[in-house]
Coordinates of C-alpha atoms in Angstrom, one line a residue:
M1 CA 96.9 110.5 123.6
S2 CA 94.3 113.0 122.1
L3 CA 95.2 114.5 118.7
E4 CA 92.2 116.9 118.7
R5 CA 94.3 120.0 119.6
L6 CA 96.7 119.3 116.8
R7 CA 93.8 118.8 114.4
E8 CA 92.4 122.1 115.5
A9 CA 95.8 123.8 115.2
A10 CA 96.1 122.6 111.6
G11 CA 92.9 124.3 110.4
R12 CA 92.7 121.9 107.5
P13 CA 92.3 118.1 106.9
V14 CA 95.2 116.1 108.4
E15 CA 96.8 112.8 107.7
V16 CA 97.9 110.8 110.7
V17 CA 101.0 108.6 110.6
D18 CA 102.9 106.6 113.2
V19 CA 106.7 106.3 113.5
A20 CA 106.1 102.8 114.8
D21 CA 105.6 102.0 111.1
G22 CA 109.0 103.4 110.3
L23 CA 110.6 106.8 110.4
R24 CA 111.2 107.1 106.7
P25 CA 107.6 106.6 105.6
A26 CA 106.5 109.1 108.3
L27 CA 109.1 111.7 107.0
N28 CA 108.0 111.1 103.4
A29 CA 104.4 111.7 104.4
C30 CA 105.4 115.0 106.0
R31 CA 107.5 115.9 102.9
A32 CA 104.5 115.2 100.6
G33 CA 101.6 116.4 102.7
S34 CA 99.9 119.7 103.5
A35 CA 99.2 118.7 107.1
V36 CA 100.4 115.6 108.8
V37 CA 100.3 114.5 112.4
V38 CA 103.1 112.1 113.4
R39 CA 102.6 109.9 116.4
L40 CA 106.0 109.7 118.1
A41 CA 107.6 106.7 119.8
E42 CA 110.5 106.2 122.2
G43 CA 113.8 107.2 120.5
I44 CA 112.0 109.1 117.7
G45 CA 110.9 112.6 118.7
P46 CA 110.6 116.2 117.3
A47 CA 114.4 116.3 116.7
E48 CA 114.4 113.4 114.3
I49 CA 111.3 114.8 112.4
G50 CA 112.9 118.2 112.2
A51 CA 116.2 116.9 110.9
G52 CA 114.5 114.8 108.2
L53 CA 112.6 117.9 106.9
A54 CA 115.8 119.9 106.0
G55 CA 115.2 121.3 102.5
W56 CA 111.4 121.4 102.8
R57 CA 109.4 124.5 103.8
R58 CA 107.5 123.2 106.9
T59 CA 106.4 124.4 110.3
L60 CA 106.2 122.0 113.2
V61 CA 103.6 122.1 116.1
V62 CA 104.8 119.9 118.9
Q63 CA 102.5 118.4 121.5
D64 CA 104.7 118.3 124.5
G65 CA 102.6 117.2 127.5
D66 CA 99.9 119.8 127.8
E67 CA 101.8 122.4 125.7
L68 CA 101.6 123.1 122.0
T69 CA 104.9 124.7 120.7
T70 CA 105.3 126.0 117.2
V71 CA 108.9 125.8 115.9
D72 CA 110.9 125.8 112.7
P73 CA 112.2 122.2 111.9
R74 CA 115.8 123.3 112.5
D75 CA 114.8 124.6 116.0
A76 CA 113.1 121.3 116.8
V77 CA 116.5 119.6 116.4
T78 CA 118.2 121.6 119.1
R79 CA 115.3 122.4 121.5
R80 CA 115.0 120.3 124.7
W81 CA 111.6 118.5 124.9
T82 CA 110.0 117.0 128.1
A83 CA 107.5 114.4 127.0
P84 CA 106.5 115.0 123.3
D85 CA 103.6 112.8 122.1
A86 CA 103.0 114.0 118.6
V87 CA 104.1 116.5 116.0
L88 CA 102.0 118.4 113.5
C89 CA 103.9 119.1 110.2
L90 CA 102.4 122.0 108.3
A91 CA 103.2 123.2 104.8
D92 CA 102.9 126.9 104.0
N93 CA 99.7 126.2 101.9
E94 CA 97.1 123.6 101.7
F95 CA 97.6 121.4 98.7
L96 CA 94.5 120.6 96.7
R97 CA 95.8 117.4 95.1
S98 CA 93.5 116.3 92.4
S99 CA 92.3 112.7 92.0
D100 CA 91.3 112.8 88.4
G101 CA 93.5 110.0 87.2
W102 CA 97.1 109.9 86.2
A103 CA 99.3 109.9 83.0
L104 CA 97.7 113.3 82.3
P105 CA 97.5 114.8 78.8
D106 CA 100.8 116.4 77.6
D107 CA 99.2 119.9 77.5
A108 CA 98.5 119.7 81.2
F109 CA 102.1 120.7 81.7
A110 CA 103.9 123.9 80.7
S111 CA 107.0 122.9 78.8
R112 CA 109.8 124.3 76.7
T113 CA 109.4 121.7 74.0
H114 CA 107.7 118.4 74.5
V115 CA 107.1 116.5 77.7
L116 CA 107.4 112.8 78.1
G117 CA 104.3 111.5 76.3
A118 CA 101.3 110.4 78.4
E119 CA 101.6 106.8 77.1
V120 CA 105.3 106.6 78.1
R121 CA 104.7 108.4 81.4
A122 CA 102.1 105.8 82.4
F123 CA 104.7 103.1 82.0
V124 CA 107.3 105.1 83.9
L125 CA 104.9 105.6 86.8
A126 CA 104.2 101.9 86.8
R127 CA 107.9 101.1 87.2
L128 CA 108.6 103.8 89.8
A129 CA 105.6 102.8 91.9
P130 CA 105.0 106.2 93.6
R131 CA 102.7 106.1 96.6
P132 CA 102.4 107.6 100.1
G133 CA 105.3 107.0 102.3
V134 CA 108.0 106.8 99.6
L135 CA 110.5 109.3 98.2
V136 CA 111.1 109.7 94.4
W137 CA 113.9 111.6 92.8
D138 CA 113.2 113.1 89.3
V139 CA 116.7 113.7 88.0
L140 CA 117.2 116.0 85.0
A141 CA 113.5 116.7 85.5
G142 CA 112.9 119.1 82.6
S143 CA 109.5 120.6 83.1
G144 CA 108.8 118.1 86.0
A145 CA 105.9 116.2 84.5
V146 CA 107.0 112.9 86.1
A147 CA 107.8 114.6 89.4
V148 CA 104.3 116.2 89.5
E149 CA 102.6 112.9 88.5
C150 CA 104.5 111.1 91.3
A151 CA 103.4 113.8 93.8
R152 CA 99.8 113.5 92.7
L153 CA 100.0 109.8 93.6
G154 CA 101.1 110.7 97.1
A155 CA 104.9 110.3 97.0
A156 CA 107.4 112.8 98.3
V157 CA 109.4 114.1 95.4
I158 CA 112.7 115.9 94.8
A159 CA 113.1 117.3 91.2
V160 CA 116.8 117.9 90.3
E161 CA 117.3 120.2 87.3
P162 CA 120.2 122.5 86.5
D163 CA 118.3 124.8 84.1
P164 CA 116.8 127.7 86.1
V165 CA 114.1 128.3 83.5
Q166 CA 113.0 124.7 83.7
C167 CA 113.0 124.9 87.5
V168 CA 110.5 127.8 87.3
R169 CA 108.3 125.5 85.1
I170 CA 108.5 122.7 87.6
I171 CA 107.3 125.0 90.4
A172 CA 104.5 126.3 88.2
N173 CA 103.4 122.8 87.1
A174 CA 103.4 121.6 90.7
S175 CA 101.4 124.6 91.8
A176 CA 98.9 124.1 89.0
H177 CA 98.3 120.5 90.0
G178 CA 98.1 121.2 93.8
V179 CA 101.2 119.3 94.9
D180 CA 104.5 120.1 96.6
V181 CA 107.7 119.2 94.7
R182 CA 111.1 120.1 96.2
V183 CA 113.2 121.6 93.4
E184 CA 117.0 121.5 93.4
E185 CA 118.4 123.9 90.8
S186 CA 121.7 122.0 90.3
E187 CA 123.4 118.9 89.0
L188 CA 122.7 115.9 91.1
D189 CA 124.5 116.0 94.4
A190 CA 123.3 112.6 95.7
P191 CA 125.1 112.7 99.2
S192 CA 123.2 116.0 100.1
L193 CA 119.8 114.5 99.5
P194 CA 117.7 112.0 101.5
R195 CA 117.9 108.5 100.1
P196 CA 115.1 107.7 97.6
D197 CA 113.0 104.6 97.1
A198 CA 112.9 105.2 93.4
V199 CA 114.7 107.4 90.8
F200 CA 113.7 108.6 87.4
V201 CA 116.5 109.9 85.2
G202 CA 114.8 112.0 82.5
R203 CA 117.7 112.0 80.1
G204 CA 120.2 109.3 79.6
N205 CA 123.2 111.3 80.7
L206 CA 125.8 108.7 81.9
S207 CA 127.0 110.7 84.9
A208 CA 123.5 111.2 86.1
V209 CA 122.7 107.6 85.6
K210 CA 125.8 106.4 87.5
A211 CA 125.1 108.9 90.4
S212 CA 121.5 107.8 90.6
A213 CA 122.3 104.1 90.5
A214 CA 124.9 104.6 93.3
V215 CA 122.3 105.5 95.9
S216 CA 120.9 102.0 95.8
A217 CA 117.2 102.9 95.4
K218 CA 114.9 99.9 94.9
R219 CA 114.0 101.1 91.4
V220 CA 115.7 103.3 88.8
V221 CA 114.1 104.2 85.5
V222 CA 116.1 105.9 82.7
S223 CA 114.6 107.6 79.6
T224 CA 116.6 108.4 76.6
E225 CA 116.0 109.5 73.0
S226 CA 119.6 108.9 72.0
V227 CA 120.5 105.4 70.8
D228 CA 124.1 106.0 71.8
E229 CA 123.1 106.3 75.5
I230 CA 121.3 103.0 75.8
V231 CA 124.1 100.6 76.3
P232 CA 126.2 102.8 78.6
A233 CA 123.1 103.4 80.8
R234 CA 122.3 99.7 80.9
D235 CA 125.9 98.8 81.8
A236 CA 126.0 101.5 84.6
L237 CA 122.8 100.1 86.1
Q238 CA 124.1 96.5 85.9
A239 CA 127.4 97.5 87.5
A240 CA 125.5 99.0 90.4
G241 CA 123.7 95.7 91.0
Y242 CA 120.5 96.2 89.2
E243 CA 118.6 93.7 87.0
V244 CA 117.9 95.7 83.9
E245 CA 115.1 95.5 81.4
G246 CA 114.1 97.9 78.6
V247 CA 111.6 98.8 75.9
H248 CA 111.6 101.1 72.9
W249 CA 108.5 103.2 72.5
T250 CA 107.3 104.3 69.0
A251 CA 103.7 105.2 69.8
S252 CA 101.5 107.0 67.3
R253 CA 98.5 109.0 68.2
L254 CA 95.2 109.0 66.4
L255 CA 94.2 112.3 64.7
D256 CA 91.2 113.2 62.5
S257 CA 93.5 112.7 59.5
G258 CA 95.2 109.6 60.6
F259 CA 98.1 108.9 63.0
A260 CA 100.9 111.2 64.1
P261 CA 104.1 109.6 65.4
A262 CA 105.2 110.7 68.9
V263 CA 108.9 111.2 69.7
P264 CA 110.4 107.7 70.0
V265 CA 112.0 107.0 73.4
T266 CA 113.8 104.1 75.0
L267 CA 113.2 103.3 78.7
L268 CA 115.5 101.2 80.8
W269 CA 114.5 100.2 84.3
G270 CA 116.6 98.5 86.9
T271 CA 115.4 96.6 90.0
K272 CA 117.8 96.1 92.9
K273 CA 118.8 92.5 93.2

């Protein structure tokens, strides 16, 4: 099977994935990438790819025998296909994802107040393990610094944030860093979203922690600045079958005149047993 016609149709660099390695990793590559060619297999065709892209702004180009057909993902689900070999998944724009490191400076993100400090963010990313082929939820995402960092490392990301002003900031921060983050302007409605591999809960809200733990992601990380939220969050993770660890961060940053304390934060992380 030649993919050259799909490469030409993309008009930009493409990533090639194979559903033989799993449908979920292939879908997550499409959710994260600007142009992704998916090699199909028996039982997994354009309909399955299209259904998995609900909520993402994508266009599909299907190689069906000698024909190339451009469709909306929703139409790919209902259309009858003859002998589809591969699907090109295109985002509206080409993402110019940077490779200049991670745990970016705090001022790299527009924010209402403060973002999770770079030192803490580095630790959060290490626990979430974002990478190509996985899906991360950033729940109560705030300005979306963690969501953007995960997307910069190649993961597909859904940011859930009920504050519409913060949602605008998430979109702006994602655009500024050349990544695509799906933004849900609402409280977490877990059943309506595709199941994640990892979840970050940006504030220790107990209902958000419980809802995030209930989806059985491999890893859940919770950040809280409130001492009163630590034990309930830990108990909620343990009740959902997670082995829980935690650390309290009190980092201070070097300035010309000495050290300035950052906002203290407690991180809990659960690993599915």
